[in-house]
Amino acid sequence: AQSVTQLDSQVPVFEEAPVELRCNYSSSVSVYLFWYVQYPNQGLQLLLKYLSGSTLVKGINGFEAEFNKSQTSFHLRKPSVHISDTAEYFCAVSDRATNKLIFGTGTLLAVQP
Amino acid sequence: DTGVSQNPRHKITKRGQNVTFRCDPISEHNRLYWYRQTLGQGPEFLTYFQNEAQLEKSRLLSDRFSAERPKGSFSTLEIQRTEQGDSAMYLCASSSGFSGRAKDSTGELFFGEGSRLTVL
């Protein structure tokens, strides 16, 4: 079975500052890793994914994440945030056989002017 | 629009009534998933289909819940005798799954906008 832990329920940050949202996962098998973003009253939108290959993956809106197998982490980073990045961010792990996603509890990124 | 479509977007019902949600996946996707999301929580897996076969059901899916995908295209999620605890956003997603060629599967799920249920 897989599980995902997002330790930070909320991350306040000032506009143009860097940010890191933490994600740790647990799995006994090889997995895919994802970050999704959810804006208020909207569905989930894929930010980026790690399937294989390079451990540093780049996504939309200037976000990137690094897969660290030894630390079972997949932290999300952005060097300079904008007000428009305010949203809920979900880390997820996928079973490679079924593609079923297991989500973390989410981190609210609150960007302040 | 060729994305995942869900209807209705909002449903308000009285406790004890039955409700049904519909999901139309991306046309070439053979896998379809249902999730439930409550306020302040991440989406929780309910069930998934590969074509018309329901391959897995979560323990969250009580006997009041039933999901179908009769022709391997659209899917319905019915909740019978609704309870206030059923109030949530119900999300549908689809994916291409594996076609036998690894490069055809990205592992990505494409989500609809969700159907919000409020049980009074």
PDB file of N, CA and C in Angstrom, chain A residues 7-101:
ATOM      1  N   LEU A   7       3.408  17.463   5.353  1.00  0.00           N
ATOM      2  CA  LEU A   7       3.501  17.887   6.743  1.00  0.00           C
ATOM      3  C   LEU A   7       2.944  19.286   6.981  1.00  0.00           C
ATOM      4  N   ASP A   8       3.015  20.130   5.969  1.00  0.00           N
ATOM      5  CA  ASP A   8       2.591  21.516   6.122  1.00  0.00           C
ATOM      6  C   ASP A   8       1.179  21.694   5.603  1.00  0.00           C
ATOM      7  N   SER A   9       0.244  22.015   6.484  1.00  0.00           N
ATOM      8  CA  SER A   9      -1.129  22.215   6.024  1.00  0.00           C
ATOM      9  C   SER A   9      -1.285  23.583   5.363  1.00  0.00           C
ATOM     10  N   GLN A  10      -0.456  24.534   5.797  1.00  0.00           N
ATOM     11  CA  GLN A  10      -0.532  25.873   5.217  1.00  0.00           C
ATOM     12  C   GLN A  10       0.868  26.484   5.183  1.00  0.00           C
ATOM     13  N   VAL A  11       1.190  27.137   4.078  1.00  0.00           N
ATOM     14  CA  VAL A  11       2.487  27.804   3.944  1.00  0.00           C
ATOM     15  C   VAL A  11       2.238  29.242   3.507  1.00  0.00           C
ATOM     16  N   PRO A  12       2.419  30.202   4.418  1.00  0.00           N
ATOM     17  CA  PRO A  12       2.311  31.603   4.039  1.00  0.00           C
ATOM     18  C   PRO A  12       3.649  32.098   3.499  1.00  0.00           C
ATOM     19  N   VAL A  13       3.611  32.895   2.452  1.00  0.00           N
ATOM     20  CA  VAL A  13       4.845  33.401   1.846  1.00  0.00           C
ATOM     21  C   VAL A  13       4.546  34.739   1.180  1.00  0.00           C
ATOM     22  N   PHE A  14       5.537  35.602   1.148  1.00  0.00           N
ATOM     23  CA  PHE A  14       5.361  36.882   0.474  1.00  0.00           C
ATOM     24  C   PHE A  14       5.621  36.744  -1.018  1.00  0.00           C
ATOM     25  N   GLU A  15       4.948  37.581  -1.761  1.00  0.00           N
ATOM     26  CA  GLU A  15       5.109  37.586  -3.210  1.00  0.00           C
ATOM     27  C   GLU A  15       6.583  37.778  -3.579  1.00  0.00           C
ATOM     28  N   GLU A  16       7.014  37.055  -4.616  1.00  0.00           N
ATOM     29  CA  GLU A  16       8.367  37.059  -5.162  1.00  0.00           C
ATOM     30  C   GLU A  16       9.375  36.309  -4.297  1.00  0.00           C
ATOM     31  N   ALA A  17       8.954  35.748  -3.183  1.00  0.00           N
ATOM     32  CA  ALA A  17       9.840  34.926  -2.365  1.00  0.00           C
ATOM     33  C   ALA A  17       9.843  33.505  -2.889  1.00  0.00           C
ATOM     34  N   PRO A  18      10.893  32.730  -2.577  1.00  0.00           N
ATOM     35  CA  PRO A  18      10.895  31.311  -2.965  1.00  0.00           C
ATOM     36  C   PRO A  18      10.038  30.497  -2.005  1.00  0.00           C
ATOM     37  N   VAL A  19       9.614  29.331  -2.484  1.00  0.00           N
ATOM     38  CA  VAL A  19       8.792  28.480  -1.636  1.00  0.00           C
ATOM     39  C   VAL A  19       9.130  27.013  -1.891  1.00  0.00           C
ATOM     40  N   GLU A  20       8.992  26.204  -0.849  1.00  0.00           N
ATOM     41  CA  GLU A  20       9.116  24.749  -0.980  1.00  0.00           C
ATOM     42  C   GLU A  20       7.966  24.104  -0.230  1.00  0.00           C
ATOM     43  N   LEU A  21       7.243  23.235  -0.914  1.00  0.00           N
ATOM     44  CA  LEU A  21       6.167  22.470  -0.297  1.00  0.00           C
ATOM     45  C   LEU A  21       6.656  21.037  -0.180  1.00  0.00           C
ATOM     46  N   ARG A  22       6.580  20.500   1.027  1.00  0.00           N
ATOM     47  CA  ARG A  22       7.181  19.198   1.282  1.00  0.00           C
ATOM     48  C   ARG A  22       6.208  18.042   1.073  1.00  0.00           C
ATOM     49  N   CYS A  23       6.769  16.953   0.567  1.00  0.00           N
ATOM     50  CA  CYS A  23       5.977  15.742   0.338  1.00  0.00           C
ATOM     51  C   CYS A  23       6.876  14.536   0.573  1.00  0.00           C
ATOM     52  N   ASN A  24       6.409  13.623   1.401  1.00  0.00           N
ATOM     53  CA  ASN A  24       7.077  12.345   1.593  1.00  0.00           C
ATOM     54  C   ASN A  24       6.089  11.225   1.297  1.00  0.00           C
ATOM     55  N   TYR A  25       6.596  10.151   0.762  1.00  0.00           N
ATOM     56  CA  TYR A  25       5.712   9.057   0.401  1.00  0.00           C
ATOM     57  C   TYR A  25       6.241   7.753   0.967  1.00  0.00           C
ATOM     58  N   SER A  26       5.351   6.771   0.986  1.00  0.00           N
ATOM     59  CA  SER A  26       5.710   5.435   1.435  1.00  0.00           C
ATOM     60  C   SER A  26       5.130   4.441   0.449  1.00  0.00           C
ATOM     61  N   SER A  27       5.981   3.516  -0.006  1.00  0.00           N
ATOM     62  CA  SER A  27       5.508   2.495  -0.931  1.00  0.00           C
ATOM     63  C   SER A  27       6.493   1.344  -0.959  1.00  0.00           C
ATOM     64  N   SER A  28       5.950   0.155  -1.130  1.00  0.00           N
ATOM     65  CA  SER A  28       6.801  -1.027  -1.205  1.00  0.00           C
ATOM     66  C   SER A  28       7.143  -1.380  -2.650  1.00  0.00           C
ATOM     67  N   VAL A  29       6.544  -0.649  -3.587  1.00  0.00           N
ATOM     68  CA  VAL A  29       6.792  -0.909  -5.009  1.00  0.00           C
ATOM     69  C   VAL A  29       7.151   0.401  -5.703  1.00  0.00           C
ATOM     70  N   SER A  30       7.603   0.279  -6.926  1.00  0.00           N
ATOM     71  CA  SER A  30       7.929   1.480  -7.703  1.00  0.00           C
ATOM     72  C   SER A  30       6.655   2.262  -8.010  1.00  0.00           C
ATOM     73  N   VAL A  31       6.767   3.562  -7.960  1.00  0.00           N
ATOM     74  CA  VAL A  31       5.582   4.403  -8.133  1.00  0.00           C
ATOM     75  C   VAL A  31       5.863   5.557  -9.083  1.00  0.00           C
ATOM     76  N   TYR A  32       4.796   6.163  -9.501  1.00  0.00           N
ATOM     77  CA  TYR A  32       4.859   7.463 -10.148  1.00  0.00           C
ATOM     78  C   TYR A  32       4.514   8.514  -9.087  1.00  0.00           C
ATOM     79  N   LEU A  33       5.019   9.722  -9.240  1.00  0.00           N
ATOM     80  CA  LEU A  33       4.744  10.792  -8.288  1.00  0.00           C
ATOM     81  C   LEU A  33       4.226  12.026  -9.016  1.00  0.00           C
ATOM     82  N   PHE A  34       3.294  12.705  -8.374  1.00  0.00           N
ATOM     83  CA  PHE A  34       2.619  13.831  -9.020  1.00  0.00           C
ATOM     84  C   PHE A  34       2.431  14.974  -8.026  1.00  0.00           C
ATOM     85  N   TRP A  35       2.325  16.162  -8.581  1.00  0.00           N
ATOM     86  CA  TRP A  35       1.801  17.317  -7.855  1.00  0.00           C
ATOM     87  C   TRP A  35       0.642  17.880  -8.666  1.00  0.00           C
ATOM     88  N   TYR A  36      -0.482  18.061  -7.967  1.00  0.00           N
ATOM     89  CA  TYR A  36      -1.659  18.687  -8.561  1.00  0.00           C
ATOM     90  C   TYR A  36      -1.948  19.988  -7.813  1.00  0.00           C
ATOM     91  N   VAL A  37      -2.560  20.936  -8.524  1.00  0.00           N
ATOM     92  CA  VAL A  37      -2.985  22.192  -7.914  1.00  0.00           C
ATOM     93  C   VAL A  37      -4.493  22.309  -8.043  1.00  0.00           C
ATOM     94  N   GLN A  38      -5.108  22.874  -7.017  1.00  0.00           N
ATOM     95  CA  GLN A  38      -6.554  23.077  -7.043  1.00  0.00           C
ATOM     96  C   GLN A  38      -6.861  24.505  -6.623  1.00  0.00           C
ATOM     97  N   TYR A  39      -7.401  25.277  -7.559  1.00  0.00           N
ATOM     98  CA  TYR A  39      -7.841  26.629  -7.254  1.00  0.00           C
ATOM     99  C   TYR A  39      -9.249  26.563  -6.687  1.00  0.00           C
ATOM    100  N   PRO A  40      -9.671  27.570  -5.948  1.00  0.00           N
ATOM    101  CA  PRO A  40     -10.987  27.534  -5.292  1.00  0.00           C
ATOM    102  C   PRO A  40     -12.117  27.179  -6.260  1.00  0.00           C
ATOM    103  N   ASN A  41     -12.920  26.224  -5.828  1.00  0.00           N
ATOM    104  CA  ASN A  41     -14.109  25.797  -6.580  1.00  0.00           C
ATOM    105  C   ASN A  41     -13.782  25.255  -7.977  1.00  0.00           C
ATOM    106  N   GLN A  42     -12.590  24.730  -8.111  1.00  0.00           N
ATOM    107  CA  GLN A  42     -12.218  24.134  -9.398  1.00  0.00           C
ATOM    108  C   GLN A  42     -11.707  22.711  -9.197  1.00  0.00           C
ATOM    109  N   GLY A  43     -11.542  22.011 -10.307  1.00  0.00           N
ATOM    110  CA  GLY A  43     -11.003  20.657 -10.251  1.00  0.00           C
ATOM    111  C   GLY A  43      -9.496  20.667 -10.088  1.00  0.00           C
ATOM    112  N   LEU A  44      -8.901  19.500 -10.182  1.00  0.00           N
ATOM    113  CA  LEU A  44      -7.461  19.339 -10.004  1.00  0.00           C
ATOM    114  C   LEU A  44      -6.745  19.490 -11.347  1.00  0.00           C
ATOM    115  N   GLN A  45      -5.639  20.200 -11.309  1.00  0.00           N
ATOM    116  CA  GLN A  45      -4.835  20.413 -12.511  1.00  0.00           C
ATOM    117  C   GLN A  45      -3.423  19.899 -12.255  1.00  0.00           C
ATOM    118  N   LEU A  46      -2.900  19.123 -13.195  1.00  0.00           N
ATOM    119  CA  LEU A  46      -1.563  18.572 -13.027  1.00  0.00           C
ATOM    120  C   LEU A  46      -0.507  19.664 -13.147  1.00  0.00           C
ATOM    121  N   LEU A  47       0.389  19.726 -12.151  1.00  0.00           N
ATOM    122  CA  LEU A  47       1.525  20.642 -12.192  1.00  0.00           C
ATOM    123  C   LEU A  47       2.734  19.976 -12.839  1.00  0.00           C
ATOM    124  N   LEU A  48       3.041  18.777 -12.349  1.00  0.00           N
ATOM    125  CA  LEU A  48       4.190  18.039 -12.863  1.00  0.00           C
ATOM    126  C   LEU A  48       4.109  16.597 -12.390  1.00  0.00           C
ATOM    127  N   LYS A  49       4.971  15.768 -12.992  1.00  0.00           N
ATOM    128  CA  LYS A  49       4.968  14.343 -12.650  1.00  0.00           C
ATOM    129  C   LYS A  49       6.364  13.768 -12.800  1.00  0.00           C
ATOM    130  N   TYR A  50       6.619  12.756 -11.998  1.00  0.00           N
ATOM    131  CA  TYR A  50       7.850  11.986 -12.138  1.00  0.00           C
ATOM    132  C   TYR A  50       7.465  10.552 -12.491  1.00  0.00           C
ATOM    133  N   LEU A  51       7.943  10.104 -13.636  1.00  0.00           N
ATOM    134  CA  LEU A  51       7.679   8.732 -14.065  1.00  0.00           C
ATOM    135  C   LEU A  51       8.967   7.910 -13.996  1.00  0.00           C
ATOM    136  N   SER A  52      10.034   8.464 -14.527  1.00  0.00           N
ATOM    137  CA  SER A  52      11.336   7.804 -14.521  1.00  0.00           C
ATOM    138  C   SER A  52      12.356   8.802 -15.053  1.00  0.00           C
ATOM    139  N   GLY A  53      13.634   8.400 -15.059  1.00  0.00           N
ATOM    140  CA  GLY A  53      14.654   9.255 -15.653  1.00  0.00           C
ATOM    141  C   GLY A  53      15.149  10.326 -14.694  1.00  0.00           C
ATOM    142  N   SER A  54      15.349  11.525 -15.218  1.00  0.00           N
ATOM    143  CA  SER A  54      15.898  12.620 -14.429  1.00  0.00           C
ATOM    144  C   SER A  54      15.066  12.863 -13.182  1.00  0.00           C
ATOM    145  N   THR A  55      15.763  13.025 -12.066  1.00  0.00           N
ATOM    146  CA  THR A  55      15.048  13.200 -10.801  1.00  0.00           C
ATOM    147  C   THR A  55      14.511  14.610 -10.617  1.00  0.00           C
ATOM    148  N   LEU A  56      14.975  15.550 -11.421  1.00  0.00           N
ATOM    149  CA  LEU A  56      14.466  16.918 -11.355  1.00  0.00           C
ATOM    150  C   LEU A  56      13.465  17.101 -12.488  1.00  0.00           C
ATOM    151  N   VAL A  57      12.248  17.367 -12.124  1.00  0.00           N
ATOM    152  CA  VAL A  57      11.201  17.527 -13.136  1.00  0.00           C
ATOM    153  C   VAL A  57      10.665  18.944 -13.090  1.00  0.00           C
ATOM    154  N   LYS A  58      10.414  19.469 -14.255  1.00  0.00           N
ATOM    155  CA  LYS A  58       9.877  20.828 -14.365  1.00  0.00           C
ATOM    156  C   LYS A  58       8.431  20.762 -14.817  1.00  0.00           C
ATOM    157  N   GLY A  59       7.625  21.647 -14.247  1.00  0.00           N
ATOM    158  CA  GLY A  59       6.210  21.642 -14.581  1.00  0.00           C
ATOM    159  C   GLY A  59       5.746  22.991 -15.083  1.00  0.00           C
ATOM    160  N   ILE A  60       4.436  23.180 -15.003  1.00  0.00           N
ATOM    161  CA  ILE A  60       3.864  24.432 -15.479  1.00  0.00           C
ATOM    162  C   ILE A  60       4.009  25.525 -14.429  1.00  0.00           C
ATOM    163  N   ASN A  61       3.841  26.760 -14.882  1.00  0.00           N
ATOM    164  CA  ASN A  61       3.842  27.922 -13.981  1.00  0.00           C
ATOM    165  C   ASN A  61       5.136  28.094 -13.193  1.00  0.00           C
ATOM    166  N   GLY A  62       6.249  27.578 -13.718  1.00  0.00           N
ATOM    167  CA  GLY A  62       7.545  27.777 -13.081  1.00  0.00           C
ATOM    168  C   GLY A  62       7.859  26.858 -11.918  1.00  0.00           C
ATOM    169  N   PHE A  63       7.010  25.871 -11.664  1.00  0.00           N
ATOM    170  CA  PHE A  63       7.252  24.932 -10.570  1.00  0.00           C
ATOM    171  C   PHE A  63       8.190  23.810 -11.011  1.00  0.00           C
ATOM    172  N   GLU A  64       8.928  23.274 -10.034  1.00  0.00           N
ATOM    173  CA  GLU A  64       9.754  22.110 -10.268  1.00  0.00           C
ATOM    174  C   GLU A  64       9.756  21.254  -9.008  1.00  0.00           C
ATOM    175  N   ALA A  65      10.119  19.993  -9.166  1.00  0.00           N
ATOM    176  CA  ALA A  65      10.173  19.088  -8.023  1.00  0.00           C
ATOM    177  C   ALA A  65      11.322  18.121  -8.221  1.00  0.00           C
ATOM    178  N   GLU A  66      11.860  17.659  -7.117  1.00  0.00           N
ATOM    179  CA  GLU A  66      12.967  16.717  -7.176  1.00  0.00           C
ATOM    180  C   GLU A  66      12.609  15.426  -6.471  1.00  0.00           C
ATOM    181  N   PHE A  67      12.760  14.324  -7.184  1.00  0.00           N
ATOM    182  CA  PHE A  67      12.519  13.002  -6.631  1.00  0.00           C
ATOM    183  C   PHE A  67      13.777  12.545  -5.912  1.00  0.00           C
ATOM    184  N   ASN A  68      13.626  12.172  -4.648  1.00  0.00           N
ATOM    185  CA  ASN A  68      14.743  11.664  -3.865  1.00  0.00           C
ATOM    186  C   ASN A  68      14.344  10.299  -3.323  1.00  0.00           C
ATOM    187  N   LYS A  69      14.866   9.264  -3.966  1.00  0.00           N
ATOM    188  CA  LYS A  69      14.450   7.910  -3.610  1.00  0.00           C
ATOM    189  C   LYS A  69      14.914   7.515  -2.212  1.00  0.00           C
ATOM    190  N   SER A  70      16.108   7.907  -1.827  1.00  0.00           N
ATOM    191  CA  SER A  70      16.641   7.508  -0.523  1.00  0.00           C
ATOM    192  C   SER A  70      15.863   8.150   0.620  1.00  0.00           C
ATOM    193  N   GLN A  71      15.360   9.361   0.383  1.00  0.00           N
ATOM    194  CA  GLN A  71      14.582  10.041   1.409  1.00  0.00           C
ATOM    195  C   GLN A  71      13.080   9.924   1.170  1.00  0.00           C
ATOM    196  N   THR A  72      12.728   9.190   0.154  1.00  0.00           N
ATOM    197  CA  THR A  72      11.310   9.009  -0.249  1.00  0.00           C
ATOM    198  C   THR A  72      10.580  10.348  -0.219  1.00  0.00           C
ATOM    199  N   SER A  73      11.172  11.325  -0.888  1.00  0.00           N
ATOM    200  CA  SER A  73      10.568  12.653  -0.915  1.00  0.00           C
ATOM    201  C   SER A  73      10.373  13.139  -2.341  1.00  0.00           C
ATOM    202  N   PHE A  74       9.484  14.083  -2.478  1.00  0.00           N
ATOM    203  CA  PHE A  74       9.193  14.691  -3.794  1.00  0.00           C
ATOM    204  C   PHE A  74       8.725  16.117  -3.517  1.00  0.00           C
ATOM    205  N   HIS A  75       9.637  16.946  -3.063  1.00  0.00           N
ATOM    206  CA  HIS A  75       9.305  18.314  -2.667  1.00  0.00           C
ATOM    207  C   HIS A  75       9.112  19.223  -3.880  1.00  0.00           C
ATOM    208  N   LEU A  76       8.162  20.114  -3.762  1.00  0.00           N
ATOM    209  CA  LEU A  76       7.814  21.052  -4.839  1.00  0.00           C
ATOM    210  C   LEU A  76       8.438  22.413  -4.537  1.00  0.00           C
ATOM    211  N   ARG A  77       9.002  23.033  -5.544  1.00  0.00           N
ATOM    212  CA  ARG A  77       9.667  24.334  -5.334  1.00  0.00           C
ATOM    213  C   ARG A  77       9.316  25.311  -6.436  1.00  0.00           C
ATOM    214  N   LYS A  78       9.389  26.586  -6.064  1.00  0.00           N
ATOM    215  CA  LYS A  78       9.277  27.660  -7.049  1.00  0.00           C
ATOM    216  C   LYS A  78      10.160  28.804  -6.553  1.00  0.00           C
ATOM    217  N   PRO A  79      11.021  29.339  -7.415  1.00  0.00           N
ATOM    218  CA  PRO A  79      11.980  30.351  -6.964  1.00  0.00           C
ATOM    219  C   PRO A  79      11.359  31.704  -6.623  1.00  0.00           C
ATOM    220  N   SER A  80      10.202  32.007  -7.233  1.00  0.00           N
ATOM    221  CA  SER A  80       9.580  33.311  -6.992  1.00  0.00           C
ATOM    222  C   SER A  80       8.082  33.175  -7.219  1.00  0.00           C
ATOM    223  N   VAL A  81       7.308  33.320  -6.159  1.00  0.00           N
ATOM    224  CA  VAL A  81       5.864  33.072  -6.272  1.00  0.00           C
ATOM    225  C   VAL A  81       5.114  34.362  -6.594  1.00  0.00           C
ATOM    226  N   HIS A  82       3.927  34.161  -7.165  1.00  0.00           N
ATOM    227  CA  HIS A  82       3.029  35.269  -7.489  1.00  0.00           C
ATOM    228  C   HIS A  82       1.738  35.115  -6.698  1.00  0.00           C
ATOM    229  N   ILE A  83       1.019  36.202  -6.579  1.00  0.00           N
ATOM    230  CA  ILE A  83      -0.278  36.156  -5.902  1.00  0.00           C
ATOM    231  C   ILE A  83      -1.161  35.066  -6.501  1.00  0.00           C
ATOM    232  N   SER A  84      -1.083  34.919  -7.810  1.00  0.00           N
ATOM    233  CA  SER A  84      -1.931  33.958  -8.517  1.00  0.00           C
ATOM    234  C   SER A  84      -1.593  32.504  -8.202  1.00  0.00           C
ATOM    235  N   ASP A  85      -0.496  32.257  -7.500  1.00  0.00           N
ATOM    236  CA  ASP A  85      -0.137  30.891  -7.107  1.00  0.00           C
ATOM    237  C   ASP A  85      -0.888  30.447  -5.857  1.00  0.00           C
ATOM    238  N   THR A  86      -1.625  31.344  -5.243  1.00  0.00           N
ATOM    239  CA  THR A  86      -2.411  30.981  -4.066  1.00  0.00           C
ATOM    240  C   THR A  86      -3.426  29.910  -4.437  1.00  0.00           C
ATOM    241  N   ALA A  87      -3.298  28.752  -3.807  1.00  0.00           N
ATOM    242  CA  ALA A  87      -4.135  27.594  -4.129  1.00  0.00           C
ATOM    243  C   ALA A  87      -3.777  26.465  -3.175  1.00  0.00           C
ATOM    244  N   GLU A  88      -4.513  25.358  -3.303  1.00  0.00           N
ATOM    245  CA  GLU A  88      -4.214  24.144  -2.552  1.00  0.00           C
ATOM    246  C   GLU A  88      -3.372  23.240  -3.449  1.00  0.00           C
ATOM    247  N   TYR A  89      -2.314  22.689  -2.893  1.00  0.00           N
ATOM    248  CA  TYR A  89      -1.406  21.837  -3.663  1.00  0.00           C
ATOM    249  C   TYR A  89      -1.412  20.438  -3.065  1.00  0.00           C
ATOM    250  N   PHE A  90      -1.597  19.457  -3.932  1.00  0.00           N
ATOM    251  CA  PHE A  90      -1.680  18.072  -3.494  1.00  0.00           C
ATOM    252  C   PHE A  90      -0.563  17.251  -4.125  1.00  0.00           C
ATOM    253  N   CYS A  91       0.131  16.519  -3.275  1.00  0.00           N
ATOM    254  CA  CYS A  91       1.108  15.542  -3.727  1.00  0.00           C
ATOM    255  C   CYS A  91       0.393  14.189  -3.817  1.00  0.00           C
ATOM    256  N   ALA A  92       0.759  13.388  -4.796  1.00  0.00           N
ATOM    257  CA  ALA A  92       0.091  12.104  -4.967  1.00  0.00           C
ATOM    258  C   ALA A  92       1.073  11.060  -5.471  1.00  0.00           C
ATOM    259  N   VAL A  93       0.820   9.831  -5.094  1.00  0.00           N
ATOM    260  CA  VAL A  93       1.606   8.690  -5.551  1.00  0.00           C
ATOM    261  C   VAL A  93       0.677   7.755  -6.302  1.00  0.00           C
ATOM    262  N   SER A  94       1.196   7.188  -7.361  1.00  0.00           N
ATOM    263  CA  SER A  94       0.382   6.316  -8.207  1.00  0.00           C
ATOM    264  C   SER A  94       0.960   4.917  -8.249  1.00  0.00           C
ATOM    265  N   ASP A  95       0.091   3.968  -8.081  1.00  0.00           N
ATOM    266  CA  ASP A  95       0.438   2.568  -8.292  1.00  0.00           C
ATOM    267  C   ASP A  95       0.650   2.362  -9.792  1.00  0.00           C
ATOM    268  N   ARG A  96       1.815   1.874 -10.182  1.00  0.00           N
ATOM    269  CA  ARG A  96       2.117   1.763 -11.613  1.00  0.00           C
ATOM    270  C   ARG A  96       1.236   0.760 -12.328  1.00  0.00           C
ATOM    271  N   ALA A  97       0.658  -0.151 -11.588  1.00  0.00           N
ATOM    272  CA  ALA A  97      -0.182  -1.160 -12.236  1.00  0.00           C
ATOM    273  C   ALA A  97      -1.576  -0.637 -12.537  1.00  0.00           C
ATOM    274  N   THR A  98      -2.123   0.162 -11.635  1.00  0.00           N
ATOM    275  CA  THR A  98      -3.512   0.602 -11.779  1.00  0.00           C
ATOM    276  C   THR A  98      -3.658   2.083 -12.095  1.00  0.00           C
ATOM    277  N   ASN A  99      -2.602   2.856 -11.960  1.00  0.00           N
ATOM    278  CA  ASN A  99      -2.641   4.312 -12.078  1.00  0.00           C
ATOM    279  C   ASN A  99      -3.475   4.979 -10.990  1.00  0.00           C
ATOM    280  N   LYS A 100      -3.935   4.209 -10.013  1.00  0.00           N
ATOM    281  CA  LYS A 100      -4.740   4.783  -8.945  1.00  0.00           C
ATOM    282  C   LYS A 100      -3.887   5.757  -8.145  1.00  0.00           C
ATOM    283  N   LEU A 101      -4.410   6.966  -7.927  1.00  0.00           N
ATOM    284  CA  LEU A 101      -3.686   7.984  -7.183  1.00  0.00           C
ATOM    285  C   LEU A 101      -4.073   7.961  -5.714  1.00  0.00           C
TER     286      LEU A 101
END
